[in-house]
mmCIF file of C-alpha atoms and ligand atoms in Angstrom:
data_model
loop_
_atom_site.group_PDB
_atom_site.id
_atom_site.type_symbol
_atom_site.label_atom_id
_atom_site.label_comp_id
_atom_site.label_asym_id
_atom_site.label_seq_id
_atom_site.Cartn_x
_atom_site.Cartn_y
_atom_site.Cartn_z
ATOM 1 C CA UNK A 1345 87.819 81.714 104.728
ATOM 2 C CA UNK A 1346 88.556 85.119 106.435
ATOM 3 C CA UNK A 1347 85.842 88.231 106.171
ATOM 4 C CA UNK A 1348 86.399 89.585 103.066
ATOM 5 C CA UNK A 1349 86.629 94.056 103.067
ATOM 6 C CA UNK A 1350 83.441 93.465 101.232
ATOM 7 C CA UNK A 1351 81.982 91.708 103.672
ATOM 8 C CA UNK A 1352 83.388 94.565 106.136
ATOM 9 C CA UNK A 1353 81.786 97.553 104.998
ATOM 10 C CA UNK A 1354 78.707 95.940 104.467
ATOM 11 C CA UNK A 1355 78.529 95.565 108.411
ATOM 12 C CA UNK A 1356 78.120 99.852 108.325
ATOM 13 C CA UNK A 1357 74.608 99.216 106.386
ATOM 14 C CA UNK A 1358 73.135 96.392 107.967
ATOM 15 C CA UNK A 1359 74.253 98.261 111.615
ATOM 16 C CA UNK A 1360 76.146 95.720 112.553
ATOM 17 C CA UNK A 1361 79.575 96.184 115.426
ATOM 18 C CA UNK A 1362 83.068 95.557 113.594
ATOM 19 C CA UNK A 1363 85.222 94.305 115.791
ATOM 20 C CA UNK A 1364 88.720 94.333 115.707
ATOM 21 C CA UNK A 1365 91.826 94.202 118.621
ATOM 22 C CA UNK A 1366 95.181 93.286 117.271
ATOM 23 C CA UNK A 1367 97.531 91.184 117.193
ATOM 24 C CA UNK A 1368 100.911 90.845 116.830
ATOM 25 C CA UNK A 1369 102.003 86.318 117.353
ATOM 26 C CA UNK A 1370 100.657 83.313 116.303
ATOM 27 C CA UNK A 1371 99.166 82.055 119.023
ATOM 28 C CA UNK A 1372 96.892 85.109 120.105
ATOM 29 C CA UNK A 1373 95.741 85.547 116.902
ATOM 30 C CA UNK A 1374 95.024 82.139 117.075
ATOM 31 C CA UNK A 1375 92.906 82.325 119.187
ATOM 32 C CA UNK A 1376 91.206 85.928 118.200
ATOM 33 C CA UNK A 1377 90.351 84.306 115.302
ATOM 34 C CA UNK A 1378 88.666 81.043 116.927
ATOM 35 C CA UNK A 1379 86.404 84.028 119.429
ATOM 36 C CA UNK A 1380 85.209 85.159 116.789
ATOM 37 C CA UNK A 1381 87.223 88.422 116.003
ATOM 38 C CA UNK A 1382 85.984 90.746 112.629
ATOM 39 C CA UNK A 1383 89.675 92.673 112.311
ATOM 40 C CA UNK A 1384 92.967 91.992 113.644
ATOM 41 C CA UNK A 1385 94.892 94.668 113.558
ATOM 42 C CA UNK A 1386 98.827 94.395 113.160
ATOM 43 C CA UNK A 1387 99.134 97.922 115.106
ATOM 44 C CA UNK A 1388 102.907 99.319 114.264
ATOM 45 C CA UNK A 1389 101.829 99.828 118.743
ATOM 46 C CA UNK A 1390 103.421 96.123 118.086
ATOM 47 C CA UNK A 1391 107.022 98.636 118.928
ATOM 48 C CA UNK A 1392 105.300 99.607 122.349
ATOM 49 C CA UNK A 1393 104.156 96.478 123.658
ATOM 50 C CA UNK A 1394 106.532 94.192 122.673
ATOM 51 C CA UNK A 1395 108.992 95.586 122.162
ATOM 52 C CA UNK A 1396 109.790 97.757 124.381
ATOM 53 C CA UNK A 1397 110.198 101.311 122.687
ATOM 54 C CA UNK A 1398 109.091 104.602 123.724
ATOM 55 C CA UNK A 1399 106.387 105.066 120.680
ATOM 56 C CA UNK A 1400 106.024 103.626 117.374
ATOM 57 C CA UNK A 1401 108.560 105.881 115.544
ATOM 58 C CA UNK A 1402 111.334 103.585 115.343
ATOM 59 C CA UNK A 1403 109.268 99.891 113.664
ATOM 60 C CA UNK A 1404 110.511 98.872 111.243
ATOM 61 C CA UNK A 1405 109.100 96.785 107.581
ATOM 62 C CA UNK A 1406 111.215 94.280 108.773
ATOM 63 C CA UNK A 1407 109.673 94.100 112.814
ATOM 64 C CA UNK A 1408 106.347 94.276 110.461
ATOM 65 C CA UNK A 1409 106.122 91.928 108.151
ATOM 66 C CA UNK A 1410 107.810 89.171 111.123
ATOM 67 C CA UNK A 1411 104.534 90.005 112.673
ATOM 68 C CA UNK A 1412 102.601 90.586 110.048
ATOM 69 C CA UNK A 1413 103.095 86.206 108.661
ATOM 70 C CA UNK A 1414 103.144 84.919 112.359
ATOM 71 C CA UNK A 1415 99.066 86.861 112.276
ATOM 72 C CA UNK A 1416 98.693 85.576 109.598
ATOM 73 C CA UNK A 1417 99.420 81.661 109.491
ATOM 74 C CA UNK A 1418 97.187 81.701 111.851
ATOM 75 C CA UNK A 1419 93.783 83.449 110.430
ATOM 76 C CA UNK A 1420 90.958 81.599 109.273
ATOM 77 C CA UNK A 1421 88.125 84.158 109.486
ATOM 78 C CA UNK A 1422 89.732 86.624 110.692
ATOM 79 C CA UNK A 1423 90.591 89.877 107.960
ATOM 80 C CA UNK A 1424 94.266 90.683 108.216
ATOM 81 C CA UNK A 1425 95.280 94.430 108.669
ATOM 82 C CA UNK A 1426 99.185 95.822 108.499
ATOM 83 C CA UNK A 1427 99.752 99.030 109.796
ATOM 84 C CA UNK A 1428 102.012 100.477 107.328
ATOM 85 C CA UNK A 1429 105.098 101.900 109.826
ATOM 86 C CA UNK A 1430 106.807 105.575 110.321
ATOM 87 C CA UNK A 1431 109.384 105.345 107.055
ATOM 88 C CA UNK A 1432 107.878 103.107 104.964
ATOM 89 C CA UNK A 1433 105.338 105.028 102.406
ATOM 90 C CA UNK A 1434 107.361 108.720 103.020
ATOM 91 C CA UNK A 1435 110.099 108.576 100.722
ATOM 92 C CA UNK A 1436 107.641 107.715 97.210
ATOM 93 C CA UNK A 1437 104.363 107.397 95.815
ATOM 94 C CA UNK A 1438 106.495 103.460 93.829
ATOM 95 C CA UNK A 1439 108.277 102.555 97.665
ATOM 96 C CA UNK A 1440 104.840 102.850 99.160
ATOM 97 C CA UNK A 1441 103.284 101.470 97.230
ATOM 98 C CA UNK A 1442 106.104 98.433 97.037
ATOM 99 C CA UNK A 1443 106.145 98.590 100.579
ATOM 100 C CA UNK A 1444 102.172 97.465 101.469
ATOM 101 C CA UNK A 1445 102.489 94.605 99.067
ATOM 102 C CA UNK A 1446 105.451 93.592 100.762
ATOM 103 C CA UNK A 1447 102.593 93.162 103.324
ATOM 104 C CA UNK A 1448 100.599 91.591 100.974
ATOM 105 C CA UNK A 1449 102.862 89.128 99.331
ATOM 106 C CA UNK A 1450 104.729 88.341 101.719
ATOM 107 C CA UNK A 1451 102.624 88.581 105.712
ATOM 108 C CA UNK A 1452 99.762 87.702 104.379
ATOM 109 C CA UNK A 1453 97.681 90.561 104.958
ATOM 110 C CA UNK A 1454 94.422 91.733 103.181
ATOM 111 C CA UNK A 1455 94.912 95.357 103.810
ATOM 112 C CA UNK A 1456 97.532 98.254 105.344
ATOM 113 C CA UNK A 1457 96.428 100.866 107.688
ATOM 114 C CA UNK A 1458 97.969 103.904 106.900
ATOM 115 C CA UNK A 1459 97.689 107.101 109.650
ATOM 116 C CA UNK A 1460 96.772 110.657 108.938
ATOM 117 C CA UNK A 1461 94.460 113.054 107.259
ATOM 118 C CA UNK A 1462 94.315 114.923 103.869
ATOM 119 C CA UNK A 1463 98.200 114.799 103.533
ATOM 120 C CA UNK A 1464 98.023 111.483 102.809
ATOM 121 C CA UNK A 1465 95.030 111.133 99.729
ATOM 122 C CA UNK A 1466 97.762 110.479 97.611
ATOM 123 C CA UNK A 1467 99.476 108.151 99.268
ATOM 124 C CA UNK A 1468 95.830 106.418 99.567
ATOM 125 C CA UNK A 1469 95.004 107.474 95.450
ATOM 126 C CA UNK A 1470 98.665 105.377 95.003
ATOM 127 C CA UNK A 1471 98.251 102.736 97.082
ATOM 128 C CA UNK A 1472 94.270 101.895 95.839
ATOM 129 C CA UNK A 1473 95.971 102.671 91.880
ATOM 130 C CA UNK A 1474 97.730 98.989 92.586
ATOM 131 C CA UNK A 1475 94.604 97.226 94.367
ATOM 132 C CA UNK A 1476 95.462 97.573 97.459
ATOM 133 C CA UNK A 1477 92.792 97.861 100.946
ATOM 134 C CA UNK A 1478 93.443 101.156 102.610
ATOM 135 C CA UNK A 1479 92.390 102.201 106.705
ATOM 136 C CA UNK A 1480 93.022 105.323 107.448
ATOM 137 C CA UNK A 1481 93.850 106.211 111.038
ATOM 138 C CA UNK A 1482 92.267 109.677 112.175
ATOM 139 C CA UNK A 1483 93.049 111.895 115.093
ATOM 140 C CA UNK A 1484 96.112 110.346 118.142
ATOM 141 C CA UNK A 1485 97.895 109.464 115.716
ATOM 142 C CA UNK A 1486 100.455 107.761 117.089
ATOM 143 C CA UNK A 1487 103.552 108.662 114.445
ATOM 144 C CA UNK A 1488 102.999 111.547 114.880
ATOM 145 C CA UNK A 1489 102.137 112.010 118.963
ATOM 146 C CA UNK A 1490 104.947 114.135 119.465
ATOM 147 C CA UNK A 1491 103.857 116.763 116.675
ATOM 148 C CA UNK A 1492 100.492 116.884 118.616
ATOM 149 C CA UNK A 1493 101.473 117.213 121.822
ATOM 150 C CA UNK A 1494 101.654 113.264 123.251
ATOM 151 C CA UNK A 1495 99.306 110.505 124.224
ATOM 152 C CA UNK A 1496 96.494 113.339 124.104
ATOM 153 C CA UNK A 1497 92.598 113.706 123.301
ATOM 154 C CA UNK A 1498 92.514 115.022 119.018
ATOM 155 C CA UNK A 1499 89.646 117.358 117.744
ATOM 156 C CA UNK A 1500 88.768 119.611 121.439
ATOM 157 C CA UNK A 1501 88.863 122.896 118.927
ATOM 158 C CA UNK A 1502 86.378 123.524 117.174
ATOM 159 C CA UNK A 1503 89.231 124.169 113.966
ATOM 160 C CA UNK A 1504 90.509 120.906 114.529
ATOM 161 C CA UNK A 1505 86.954 118.819 114.817
ATOM 162 C CA UNK A 1506 86.953 120.258 111.331
ATOM 163 C CA UNK A 1507 89.618 119.754 109.954
ATOM 164 C CA UNK A 1508 89.242 115.615 111.727
ATOM 165 C CA UNK A 1509 85.091 115.587 109.114
ATOM 166 C CA UNK A 1510 87.177 117.153 106.165
ATOM 167 C CA UNK A 1511 89.638 115.080 106.533
ATOM 168 C CA UNK A 1512 87.130 111.988 107.158
ATOM 169 C CA UNK A 1513 85.683 112.836 103.936
ATOM 170 C CA UNK A 1514 88.532 113.469 102.242
ATOM 171 C CA UNK A 1515 89.632 109.474 102.509
ATOM 172 C CA UNK A 1516 86.498 108.161 101.853
ATOM 173 C CA UNK A 1517 86.420 109.620 98.974
ATOM 174 C CA UNK A 1518 89.646 108.519 98.087
ATOM 175 C CA UNK A 1519 89.427 104.510 98.591
ATOM 176 C CA UNK A 1520 89.829 103.667 102.190
ATOM 177 C CA UNK A 1521 87.174 101.215 103.338
ATOM 178 C CA UNK A 1522 87.901 101.673 106.917
ATOM 179 C CA UNK A 1523 89.105 104.706 109.326
ATOM 180 C CA UNK A 1524 89.696 104.322 112.983
ATOM 181 C CA UNK A 1525 89.618 106.936 115.160
ATOM 182 C CA UNK A 1526 91.759 107.389 117.929
ATOM 183 C CA UNK A 1527 91.401 109.436 120.835
ATOM 184 C CA UNK A 1528 88.037 111.622 119.315
ATOM 185 C CA UNK A 1529 85.275 113.826 121.672
ATOM 186 C CA UNK A 1530 82.599 111.038 121.190
ATOM 187 C CA UNK A 1531 80.190 113.782 119.866
ATOM 188 C CA UNK A 1532 82.797 114.355 116.636
ATOM 189 C CA UNK A 1533 83.054 110.809 116.128
ATOM 190 C CA UNK A 1534 79.827 109.502 116.294
ATOM 191 C CA UNK A 1535 79.902 113.136 113.827
ATOM 192 C CA UNK A 1536 81.991 111.247 110.834
ATOM 193 C CA UNK A 1537 80.395 108.403 111.428
ATOM 194 C CA UNK A 1538 77.476 109.840 110.583
ATOM 195 C CA UNK A 1539 78.838 112.102 107.798
ATOM 196 C CA UNK A 1540 80.645 108.742 106.280
ATOM 197 C CA UNK A 1541 79.660 105.764 104.244
ATOM 198 C CA UNK A 1542 82.534 103.610 105.594
ATOM 199 C CA UNK A 1543 82.953 102.388 108.530
ATOM 200 C CA UNK A 1544 84.527 103.920 111.523
ATOM 201 C CA UNK A 1545 86.126 102.058 114.529
ATOM 202 C CA UNK A 1546 86.491 103.994 117.538
ATOM 203 C CA UNK A 1547 89.368 103.760 119.783
ATOM 204 C CA UNK A 1548 89.068 105.896 122.706
ATOM 205 C CA UNK A 1549 86.188 107.295 120.826
ATOM 206 C CA UNK A 1550 83.340 106.886 122.697
ATOM 207 C CA UNK A 1551 80.413 103.939 122.004
ATOM 208 C CA UNK A 1552 78.679 105.425 117.938
ATOM 209 C CA UNK A 1553 81.565 104.198 115.999
ATOM 210 C CA UNK A 1554 80.885 101.708 113.752
ATOM 211 C CA UNK A 1555 83.068 99.379 115.709
ATOM 212 C CA UNK A 1556 85.763 99.567 117.971
ATOM 213 C CA UNK A 1557 88.859 98.309 118.648
ATOM 214 C CA UNK A 1558 92.049 97.343 121.774
ATOM 215 C CA UNK A 1559 95.290 97.736 121.718
ATOM 216 C CA UNK A 1560 95.835 93.502 122.914
ATOM 217 C CA UNK A 1561 98.254 94.225 125.621
ATOM 218 C CA UNK A 1562 96.008 96.612 127.351
ATOM 219 C CA UNK A 1563 92.278 94.464 126.947
ATOM 220 C CA UNK A 1564 94.160 91.531 128.969
ATOM 221 C CA UNK A 1565 95.575 94.081 131.455
ATOM 222 C CA UNK A 1566 99.351 93.373 130.078
ATOM 223 C CA UNK A 1567 100.430 96.710 130.224
ATOM 224 C CA UNK A 1568 100.438 97.926 133.970
ATOM 225 C CA UNK A 1569 102.819 101.554 133.698
ATOM 226 C CA UNK A 1570 100.140 103.562 131.461
ATOM 227 C CA UNK A 1571 95.963 102.577 131.340
ATOM 228 C CA UNK A 1572 94.818 105.201 129.567
ATOM 229 C CA UNK A 1573 90.285 105.352 130.759
ATOM 230 C CA UNK A 1574 88.689 104.021 127.917
ATOM 231 C CA UNK A 1575 90.266 100.721 128.188
ATOM 232 C CA UNK A 1576 88.523 98.015 129.570
ATOM 233 C CA UNK A 1577 90.832 94.914 130.297
ATOM 234 C CA UNK A 1578 88.513 92.470 130.238
ATOM 235 C CA UNK A 1579 90.875 89.594 131.848
ATOM 236 C CA UNK A 1580 93.281 90.143 134.209
ATOM 237 C CA UNK A 1581 95.867 87.752 132.193
ATOM 238 C CA UNK A 1582 99.071 90.094 133.548
ATOM 239 C CA UNK A 1583 97.869 89.432 137.638
ATOM 240 C CA UNK A 1584 97.017 85.899 136.576
ATOM 241 C CA UNK A 1585 100.799 85.157 134.301
ATOM 242 C CA UNK A 1586 102.939 86.843 137.554
ATOM 243 C CA UNK A 1587 100.244 84.501 140.218
ATOM 244 C CA UNK A 1588 101.580 81.689 138.497
ATOM 245 C CA UNK A 1589 104.869 82.356 137.624
ATOM 246 C CA UNK A 1590 104.899 82.601 141.324
ATOM 247 C CA UNK A 1591 103.528 79.158 142.204
ATOM 248 C CA UNK A 1592 106.557 77.395 139.451
ATOM 249 C CA UNK A 1593 109.075 79.935 140.965
ATOM 250 C CA UNK A 1594 107.804 78.373 144.151
ATOM 251 C CA UNK A 1595 107.876 74.753 143.066
ATOM 252 C CA UNK A 1596 110.314 74.259 140.930
ATOM 253 C CA UNK A 1597 112.389 75.711 144.329
ATOM 254 C CA UNK A 1598 110.943 73.065 146.675
ATOM 255 C CA UNK A 1599 111.398 70.667 143.689
ATOM 256 C CA UNK A 1600 107.493 70.070 143.533
ATOM 257 C CA UNK A 1601 107.630 70.084 139.705
ATOM 258 C CA UNK A 1602 107.653 67.458 138.415
ATOM 259 C CA UNK A 1603 106.090 65.644 139.556
ATOM 260 C CA UNK A 1604 106.204 61.801 138.610
ATOM 261 C CA UNK A 1605 103.743 62.127 136.338
ATOM 262 C CA UNK A 1606 105.438 64.396 134.115
ATOM 263 C CA UNK A 1607 108.354 62.684 134.137
ATOM 264 C CA UNK A 1608 109.500 60.178 131.450
ATOM 265 C CA UNK A 1609 110.386 57.169 132.974
ATOM 266 C CA UNK A 1610 112.194 54.045 131.955
ATOM 267 C CA UNK A 1611 110.098 50.968 132.075
ATOM 268 C CA UNK A 1612 111.868 47.717 130.672
ATOM 269 C CA UNK A 1613 108.830 45.791 128.804
ATOM 270 C CA UNK A 1614 107.239 48.765 127.679
ATOM 271 C CA UNK A 1615 109.678 51.402 126.610
ATOM 272 C CA UNK A 1616 110.461 55.548 127.542
ATOM 273 C CA UNK A 1617 106.888 55.518 129.848
ATOM 274 C CA UNK A 1618 105.336 58.989 128.917
ATOM 275 C CA UNK A 1619 106.576 59.167 125.351
ATOM 276 C CA UNK A 1620 104.080 60.048 123.581
ATOM 277 C CA UNK A 1621 103.000 62.975 125.672
ATOM 278 C CA UNK A 1622 105.519 64.272 123.841
ATOM 279 C CA UNK A 1623 104.367 68.169 121.890
ATOM 280 C CA UNK A 1624 103.521 67.047 118.906
ATOM 281 C CA UNK A 1625 102.454 63.313 120.535
HETATM 282 O O1 KIV B 3119 99.133 100.129 116.346
HETATM 283 C C1 KIV B 3119 97.979 100.217 116.746
HETATM 284 O O2 KIV B 3119 97.849 99.174 117.310
HETATM 285 C C2 KIV B 3119 96.820 100.898 116.344
HETATM 286 C C3 KIV B 3119 95.338 101.457 116.398
HETATM 287 C C4 KIV B 3119 96.011 101.365 118.109
HETATM 288 C C5 KIV B 3119 94.326 101.572 116.088
HETATM 289 O O3 KIV B 3119 97.828 101.861 115.243
#
C-alpha cells in the first residue's frame, strides 16, 4: 500500500526526514519505489529532462497524464504527486479542479503540486474543497523563471524573505500538506520550516528542511550541461551508459555480439533452443 498524505505529514512531528525524487517512467519509478522513496514527484521538469524543452512552460496536461500514469503503475509504496503544468490552473477554478481530478482519476496520482504563493490561495481553496491533496512550491518556481530573472536563488533580500514566510503561512492555512522550497538560502528555509507545521521539502534550500527532493536525472548524472551546486550525483549513470554503449557499438561492429549462447539455434530434437530466453517467458 502506498504511503498516505497523513503518513507523510506525520513524519515532521516524528522528526523523520521525507525522501523525495522526481520520476517520469515506469521502470525508474519501480526502482525508486522498491528502494523506499517516500514521494515520487512527477515534476513538470520532465519537459526539460525527457522532452528537451528549454523550460517547463510548454508541458501540457497530456504530457503530465502520460508520465503520471506510467509512474503510478509502478508505485506500490511511494506517494505519487503530479505537477499541475503551466496553463492547467490559470483559466478558472472549475477548469483547475477538472485538470487536477484528471491527474488523480486518470493519472493515478495521490496529490497535485502547484507553484506560487499568495496568488494561489484561492486555487488551493478550490482544490481542497474538491478533496484534492495539494503540495505547494515556493522560492524558484520554474514556470515563472523568466519573471524571476532566471534559475536563481530566491528570497535573498529581507522583503522577499519576509514575503516568502508569509506565503508559506498562507499556503499552510489554505490546506497544502507539504511545501517545496527551491533555491532558497538555508537560513530562510530553516525559518520557514520552524514557522509552519506542515513539512518543507527542500531542493537547493539547505539541510534544515523536513525532507529533500532532487531531479532524478541530476541525481544520476544524466544531465551534463547544467549542474546546480546543490546537486549530488549519487551514481554517475550518464558516464556508465556512455561507456556501455561504446562497448556495445564496438562488439556489434566487430561481430562479437551476439555470441552463440545469446542466439536462438535450431536443434532438430528439442525444437528451437533458447526459446525460453524470450522476453516474458
Ligand atoms: O518539476 C520538478 O521536478 C519540480 C522539482 C524541482 C521540485 O518541481
